[in-house]
mmCIF file of C-alpha atoms in Angstrom:
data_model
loop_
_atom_site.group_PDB
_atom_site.id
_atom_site.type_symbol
_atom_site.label_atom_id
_atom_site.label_comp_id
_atom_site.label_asym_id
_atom_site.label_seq_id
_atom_site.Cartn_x
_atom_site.Cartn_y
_atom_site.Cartn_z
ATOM 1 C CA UNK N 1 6.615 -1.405 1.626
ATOM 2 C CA UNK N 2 3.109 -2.212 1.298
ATOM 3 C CA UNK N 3 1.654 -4.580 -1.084
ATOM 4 C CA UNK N 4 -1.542 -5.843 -2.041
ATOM 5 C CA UNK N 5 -4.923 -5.336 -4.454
ATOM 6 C CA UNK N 6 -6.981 -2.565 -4.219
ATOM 7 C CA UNK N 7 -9.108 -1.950 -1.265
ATOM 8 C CA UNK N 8 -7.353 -4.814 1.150
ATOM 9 C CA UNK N 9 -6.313 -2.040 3.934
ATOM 10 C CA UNK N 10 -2.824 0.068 2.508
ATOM 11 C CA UNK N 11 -3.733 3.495 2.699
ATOM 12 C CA UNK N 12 -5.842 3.157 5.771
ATOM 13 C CA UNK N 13 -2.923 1.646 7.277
ATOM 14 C CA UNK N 14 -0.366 4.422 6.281
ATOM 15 C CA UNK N 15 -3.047 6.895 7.830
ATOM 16 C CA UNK N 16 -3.178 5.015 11.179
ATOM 17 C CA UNK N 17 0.621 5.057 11.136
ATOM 18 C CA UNK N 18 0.402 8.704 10.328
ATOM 19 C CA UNK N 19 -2.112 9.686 12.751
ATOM 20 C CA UNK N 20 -0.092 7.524 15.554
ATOM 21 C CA UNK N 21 3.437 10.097 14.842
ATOM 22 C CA UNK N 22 1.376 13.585 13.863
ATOM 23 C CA UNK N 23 -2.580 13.246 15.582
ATOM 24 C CA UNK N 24 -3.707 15.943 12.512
ATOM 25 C CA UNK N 25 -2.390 12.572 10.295
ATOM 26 C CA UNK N 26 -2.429 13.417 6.719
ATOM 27 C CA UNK N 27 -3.729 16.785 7.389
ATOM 28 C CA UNK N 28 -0.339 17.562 9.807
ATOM 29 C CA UNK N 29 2.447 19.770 8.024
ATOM 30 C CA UNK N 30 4.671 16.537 8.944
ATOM 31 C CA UNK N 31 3.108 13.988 6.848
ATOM 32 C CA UNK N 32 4.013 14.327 2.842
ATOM 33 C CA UNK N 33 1.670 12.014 0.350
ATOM 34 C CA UNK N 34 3.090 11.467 -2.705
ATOM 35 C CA UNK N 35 0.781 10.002 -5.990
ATOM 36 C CA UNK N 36 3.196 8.920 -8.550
ATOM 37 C CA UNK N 37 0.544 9.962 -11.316
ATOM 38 C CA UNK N 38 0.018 13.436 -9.485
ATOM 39 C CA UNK N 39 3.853 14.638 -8.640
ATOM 40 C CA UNK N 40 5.967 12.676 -11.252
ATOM 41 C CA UNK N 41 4.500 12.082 -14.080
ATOM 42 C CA UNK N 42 6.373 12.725 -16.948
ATOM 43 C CA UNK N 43 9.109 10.113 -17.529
ATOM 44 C CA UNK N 44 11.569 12.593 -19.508
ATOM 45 C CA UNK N 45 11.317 14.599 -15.921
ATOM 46 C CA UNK N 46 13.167 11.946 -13.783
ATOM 47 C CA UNK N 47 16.136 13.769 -13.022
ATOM 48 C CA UNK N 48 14.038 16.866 -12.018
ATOM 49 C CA UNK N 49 11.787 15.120 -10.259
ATOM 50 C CA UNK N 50 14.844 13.466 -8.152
ATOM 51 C CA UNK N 51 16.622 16.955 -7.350
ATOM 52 C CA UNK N 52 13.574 18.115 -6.484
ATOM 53 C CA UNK N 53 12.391 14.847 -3.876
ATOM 54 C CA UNK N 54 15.986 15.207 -2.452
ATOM 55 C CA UNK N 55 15.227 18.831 -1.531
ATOM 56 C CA UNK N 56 12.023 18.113 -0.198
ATOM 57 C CA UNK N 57 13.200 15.624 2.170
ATOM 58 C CA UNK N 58 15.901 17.379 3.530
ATOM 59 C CA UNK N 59 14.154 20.498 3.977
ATOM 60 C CA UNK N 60 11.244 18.658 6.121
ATOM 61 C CA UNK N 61 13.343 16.257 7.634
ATOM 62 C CA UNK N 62 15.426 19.439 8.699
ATOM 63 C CA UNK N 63 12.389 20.826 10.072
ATOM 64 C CA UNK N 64 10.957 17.534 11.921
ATOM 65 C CA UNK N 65 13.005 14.810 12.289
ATOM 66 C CA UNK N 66 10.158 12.651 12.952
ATOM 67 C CA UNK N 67 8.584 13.626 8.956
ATOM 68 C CA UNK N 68 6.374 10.495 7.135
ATOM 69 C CA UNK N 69 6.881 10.321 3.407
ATOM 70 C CA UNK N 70 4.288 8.726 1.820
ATOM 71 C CA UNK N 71 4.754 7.236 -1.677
ATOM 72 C CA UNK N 72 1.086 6.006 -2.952
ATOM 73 C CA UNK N 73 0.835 4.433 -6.494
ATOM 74 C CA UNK N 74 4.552 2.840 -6.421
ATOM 75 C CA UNK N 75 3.346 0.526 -9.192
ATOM 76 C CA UNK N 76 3.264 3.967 -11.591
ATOM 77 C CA UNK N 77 6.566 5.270 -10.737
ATOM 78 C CA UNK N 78 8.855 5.773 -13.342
ATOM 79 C CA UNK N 79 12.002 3.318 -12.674
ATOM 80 C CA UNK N 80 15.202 4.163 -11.059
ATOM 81 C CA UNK N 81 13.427 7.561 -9.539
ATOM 82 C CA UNK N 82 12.744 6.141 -5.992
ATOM 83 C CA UNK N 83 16.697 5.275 -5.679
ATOM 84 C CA UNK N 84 16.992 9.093 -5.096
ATOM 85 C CA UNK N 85 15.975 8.922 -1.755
ATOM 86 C CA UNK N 86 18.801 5.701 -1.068
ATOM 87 C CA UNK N 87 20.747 8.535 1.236
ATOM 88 C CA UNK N 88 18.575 8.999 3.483
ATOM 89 C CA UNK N 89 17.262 5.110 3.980
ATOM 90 C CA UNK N 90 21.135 4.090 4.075
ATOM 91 C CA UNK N 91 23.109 3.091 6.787
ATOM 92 C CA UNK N 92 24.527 7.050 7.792
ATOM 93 C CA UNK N 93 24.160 8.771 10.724
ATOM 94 C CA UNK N 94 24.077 12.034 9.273
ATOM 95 C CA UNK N 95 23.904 13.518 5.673
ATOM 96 C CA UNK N 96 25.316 16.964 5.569
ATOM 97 C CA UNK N 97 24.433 17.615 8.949
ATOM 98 C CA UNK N 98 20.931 16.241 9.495
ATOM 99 C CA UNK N 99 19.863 12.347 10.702
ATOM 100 C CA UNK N 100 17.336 10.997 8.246
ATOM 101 C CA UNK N 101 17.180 7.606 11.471
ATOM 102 C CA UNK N 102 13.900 9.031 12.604
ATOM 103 C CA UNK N 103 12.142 9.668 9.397
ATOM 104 C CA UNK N 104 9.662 7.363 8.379
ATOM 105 C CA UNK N 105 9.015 6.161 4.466
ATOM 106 C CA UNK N 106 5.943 4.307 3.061
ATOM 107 C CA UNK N 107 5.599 2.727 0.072
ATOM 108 C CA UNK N 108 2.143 1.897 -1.432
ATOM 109 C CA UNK N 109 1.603 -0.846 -4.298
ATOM 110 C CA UNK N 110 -0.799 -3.104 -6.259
ATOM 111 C CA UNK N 111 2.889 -4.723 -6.876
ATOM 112 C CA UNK N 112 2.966 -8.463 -5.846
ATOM 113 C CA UNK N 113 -0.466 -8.656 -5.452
ATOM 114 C CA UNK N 114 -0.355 -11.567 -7.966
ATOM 115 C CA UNK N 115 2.114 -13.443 -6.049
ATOM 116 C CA UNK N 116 0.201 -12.470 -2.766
ATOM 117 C CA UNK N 117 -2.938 -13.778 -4.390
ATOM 118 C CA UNK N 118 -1.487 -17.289 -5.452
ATOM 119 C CA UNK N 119 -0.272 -17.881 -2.699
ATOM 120 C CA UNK N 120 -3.458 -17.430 -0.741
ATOM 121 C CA UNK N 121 -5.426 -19.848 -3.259
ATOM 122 C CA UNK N 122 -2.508 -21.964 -2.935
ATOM 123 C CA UNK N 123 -3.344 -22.243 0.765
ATOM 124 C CA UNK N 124 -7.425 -22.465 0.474
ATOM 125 C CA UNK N 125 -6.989 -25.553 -2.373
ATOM 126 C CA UNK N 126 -4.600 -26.698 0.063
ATOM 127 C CA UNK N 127 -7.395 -27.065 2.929
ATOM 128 C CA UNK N 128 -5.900 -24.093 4.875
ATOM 129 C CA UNK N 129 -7.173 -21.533 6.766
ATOM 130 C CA UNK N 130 -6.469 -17.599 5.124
ATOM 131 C CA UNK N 131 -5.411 -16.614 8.634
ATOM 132 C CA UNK N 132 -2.592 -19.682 8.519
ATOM 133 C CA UNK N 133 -0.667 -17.552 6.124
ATOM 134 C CA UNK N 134 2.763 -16.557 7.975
ATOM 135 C CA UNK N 135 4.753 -13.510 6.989
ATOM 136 C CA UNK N 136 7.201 -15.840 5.973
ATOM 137 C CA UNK N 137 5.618 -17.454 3.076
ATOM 138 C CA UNK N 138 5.145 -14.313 1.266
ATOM 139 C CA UNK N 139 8.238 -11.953 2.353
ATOM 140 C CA UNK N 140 11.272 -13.624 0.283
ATOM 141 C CA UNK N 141 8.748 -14.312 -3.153
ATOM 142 C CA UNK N 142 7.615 -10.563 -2.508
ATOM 143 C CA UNK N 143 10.668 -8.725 -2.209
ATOM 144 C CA UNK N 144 12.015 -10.761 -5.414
ATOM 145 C CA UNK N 145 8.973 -10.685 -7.230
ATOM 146 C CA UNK N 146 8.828 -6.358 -7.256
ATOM 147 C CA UNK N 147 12.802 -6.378 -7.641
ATOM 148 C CA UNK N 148 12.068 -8.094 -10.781
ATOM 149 C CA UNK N 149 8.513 -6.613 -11.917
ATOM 150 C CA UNK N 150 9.433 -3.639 -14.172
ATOM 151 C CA UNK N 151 5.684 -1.908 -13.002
ATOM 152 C CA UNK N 152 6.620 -1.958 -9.315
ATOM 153 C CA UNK N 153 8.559 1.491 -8.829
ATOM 154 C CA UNK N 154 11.186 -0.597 -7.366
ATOM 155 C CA UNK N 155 12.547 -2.299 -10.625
ATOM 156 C CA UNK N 156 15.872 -3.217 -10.039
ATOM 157 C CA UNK N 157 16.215 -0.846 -7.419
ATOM 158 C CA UNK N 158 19.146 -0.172 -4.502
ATOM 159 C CA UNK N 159 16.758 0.427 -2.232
ATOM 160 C CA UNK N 160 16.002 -3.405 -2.249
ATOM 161 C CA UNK N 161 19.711 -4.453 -3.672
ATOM 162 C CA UNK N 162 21.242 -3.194 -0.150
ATOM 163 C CA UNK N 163 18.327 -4.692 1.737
ATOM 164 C CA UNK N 164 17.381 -0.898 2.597
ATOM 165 C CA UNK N 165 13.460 -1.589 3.155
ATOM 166 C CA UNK N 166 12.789 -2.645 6.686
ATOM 167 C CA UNK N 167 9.362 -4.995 5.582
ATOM 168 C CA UNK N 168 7.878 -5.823 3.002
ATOM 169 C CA UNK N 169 4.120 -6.037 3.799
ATOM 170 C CA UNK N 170 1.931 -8.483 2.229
ATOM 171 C CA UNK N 171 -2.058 -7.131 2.359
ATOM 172 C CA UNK N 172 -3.944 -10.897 1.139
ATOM 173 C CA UNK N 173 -6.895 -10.694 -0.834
ATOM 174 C CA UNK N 174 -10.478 -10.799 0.894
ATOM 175 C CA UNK N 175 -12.739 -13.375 1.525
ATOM 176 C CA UNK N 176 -17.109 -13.036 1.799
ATOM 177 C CA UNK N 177 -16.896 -12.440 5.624
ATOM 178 C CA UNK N 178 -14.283 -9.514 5.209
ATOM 179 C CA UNK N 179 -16.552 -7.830 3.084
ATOM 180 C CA UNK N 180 -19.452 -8.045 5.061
ATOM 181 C CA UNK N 181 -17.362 -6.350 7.764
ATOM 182 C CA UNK N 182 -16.838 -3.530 5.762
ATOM 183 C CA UNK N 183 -19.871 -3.092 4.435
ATOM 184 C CA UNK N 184 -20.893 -2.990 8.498
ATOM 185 C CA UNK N 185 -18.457 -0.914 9.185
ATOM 186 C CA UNK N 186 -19.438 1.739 6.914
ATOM 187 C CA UNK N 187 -23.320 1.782 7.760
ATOM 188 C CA UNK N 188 -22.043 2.689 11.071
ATOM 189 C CA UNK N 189 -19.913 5.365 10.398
ATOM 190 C CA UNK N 190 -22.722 7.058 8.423
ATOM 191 C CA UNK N 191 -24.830 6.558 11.611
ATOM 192 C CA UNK N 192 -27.516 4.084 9.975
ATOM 193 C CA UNK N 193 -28.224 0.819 11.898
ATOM 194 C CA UNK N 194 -26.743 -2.466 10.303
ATOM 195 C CA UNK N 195 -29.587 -4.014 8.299
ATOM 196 C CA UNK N 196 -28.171 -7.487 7.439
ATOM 197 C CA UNK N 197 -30.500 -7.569 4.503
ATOM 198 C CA UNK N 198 -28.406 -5.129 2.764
ATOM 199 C CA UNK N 199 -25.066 -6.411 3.572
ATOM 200 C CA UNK N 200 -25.729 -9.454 1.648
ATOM 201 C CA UNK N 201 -27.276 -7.578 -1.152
ATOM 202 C CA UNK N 202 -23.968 -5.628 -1.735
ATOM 203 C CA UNK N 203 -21.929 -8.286 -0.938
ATOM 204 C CA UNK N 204 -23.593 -10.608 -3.430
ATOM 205 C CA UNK N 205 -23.281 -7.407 -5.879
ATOM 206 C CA UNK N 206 -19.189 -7.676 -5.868
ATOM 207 C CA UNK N 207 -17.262 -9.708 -7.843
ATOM 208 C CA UNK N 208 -14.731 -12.593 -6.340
ATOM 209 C CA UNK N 209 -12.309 -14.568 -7.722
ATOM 210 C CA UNK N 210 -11.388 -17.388 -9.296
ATOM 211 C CA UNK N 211 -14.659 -17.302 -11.081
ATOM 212 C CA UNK N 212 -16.100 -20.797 -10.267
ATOM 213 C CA UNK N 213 -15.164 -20.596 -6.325
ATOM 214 C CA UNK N 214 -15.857 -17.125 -5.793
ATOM 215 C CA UNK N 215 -13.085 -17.162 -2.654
ATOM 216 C CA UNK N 216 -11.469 -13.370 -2.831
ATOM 217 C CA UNK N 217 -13.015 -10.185 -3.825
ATOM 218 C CA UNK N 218 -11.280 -8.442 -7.047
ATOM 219 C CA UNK N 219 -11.999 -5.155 -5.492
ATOM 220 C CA UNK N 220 -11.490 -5.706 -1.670
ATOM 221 C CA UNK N 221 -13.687 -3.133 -0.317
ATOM 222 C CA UNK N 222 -13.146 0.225 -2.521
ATOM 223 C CA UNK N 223 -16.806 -0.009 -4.015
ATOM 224 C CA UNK N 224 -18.465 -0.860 -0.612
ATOM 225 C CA UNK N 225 -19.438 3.158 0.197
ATOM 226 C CA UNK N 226 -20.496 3.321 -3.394
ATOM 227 C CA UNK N 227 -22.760 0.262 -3.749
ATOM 228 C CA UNK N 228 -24.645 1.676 -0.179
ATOM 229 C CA UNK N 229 -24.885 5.176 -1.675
ATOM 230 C CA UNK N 230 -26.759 3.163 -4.635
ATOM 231 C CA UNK N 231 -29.066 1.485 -1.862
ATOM 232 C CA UNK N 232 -29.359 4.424 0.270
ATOM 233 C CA UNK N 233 -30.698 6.891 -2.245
#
């Protein structure tokens, strides 16, 4: 379970994982993404939507053992409709006939990103380094934090009650330097030579937080390939 703001990292991450088990990634037959706003979105539909993500699993996990389920948008999931998949994360070797072991489960969310964010001030007004930050100091607030947070998807849910989710992944927020990197990053991809000029033009044109300090960007990177579109054209 991956949590985090906006543009720190989650869905790249989920398509590296992807593209490491299928090599087409997200485009492979394998791989199912799932937008809570897109597929579920009408909260009177719950049961449907449960008979009908039960189905779906077994059929592909039938099909390829190794499948990736991809659940982006957790945050916007309607509670309790997650626990429908608690069969196949639970502790079975088989469900009528087929081994769910192999099959892989991803869950995206802006969840905890409070919590993950606190922390990480925590540590800066502390004199600490961001890098410092151990798994550890964010896991156990995490996983109790979205158990309790009725806007994570996982409100209350078994999946976390029986200790069903292998990690819960904490994506911190990012700092100037981060930025910069991605804002590098992305004039090379586009084939343009990195013209430092620029880079601190955009990243100048993001906002950070806490207002005063300006440590963490509010955005991460998701309005890095817009702002050089701007500057490009």
């Amino acid at each position: 379970s991956l949590h985090g703001w906006g543009g720190t990292g989650k869905n790249l991450l989920s398509q590296i994982l992807a593209e490491h088990l299928h090599p087409a990634g997200l485009r492979s037959k394998f791989v199912h993404l799932f937008l809570a706003t897109l597929h579920f979105p009408h909260q009177h539909q719950v049961k449907l939507y449960q008979e009908q993500l039960q189905k779906w699993i077994q059929g592909n996990v039938s099909a390829c053992p190794h499948s990736v389920f991809i659940f982006d948008e957790m945050d916007k999931l309607h509670p309790g409709l997650i626990d429908a998949i608690k069969p196949f994360l639970d502790y079975y070797e088989q469900v009528n006939g087929v081994s769910y072991r192999k099959a892989i489960f991803i869950f995206l969310s802006n969840a905890g990103a409070n919590l993950i964010n606190k922390v990480a001030l925590d540590f800066w007004r502390s004199g600490k380094q961001r890098e410092e930050i151990q798994l550890k100091d964010l896991e156990p607030v995490l996983s109790v934090g979205v158990f309790n947070n009725k806007n994570s998807g996982l409100w209350h849910s078994s999946l976390i009650d029986r200790n069903l989710i292998d990690y819960f992944v904490p994506f911190l927020p990012l700092e100037h330097k981060h930025v910069k990197m991605c804002i590098r990053a992305e004039m090379i991809s586009h084939g343009r030579a990195v013209d430092e000029k620029v880079v601190e033009v955009v990243t100048d044109e993001m906002t950070f937080f806490p207002k005063e300090e300006r440590i963490y960007s509010d955005k991460g990177c998701k309005t890095v390939q817009a702002k050089l579109n701007f500057h490009w054209d």
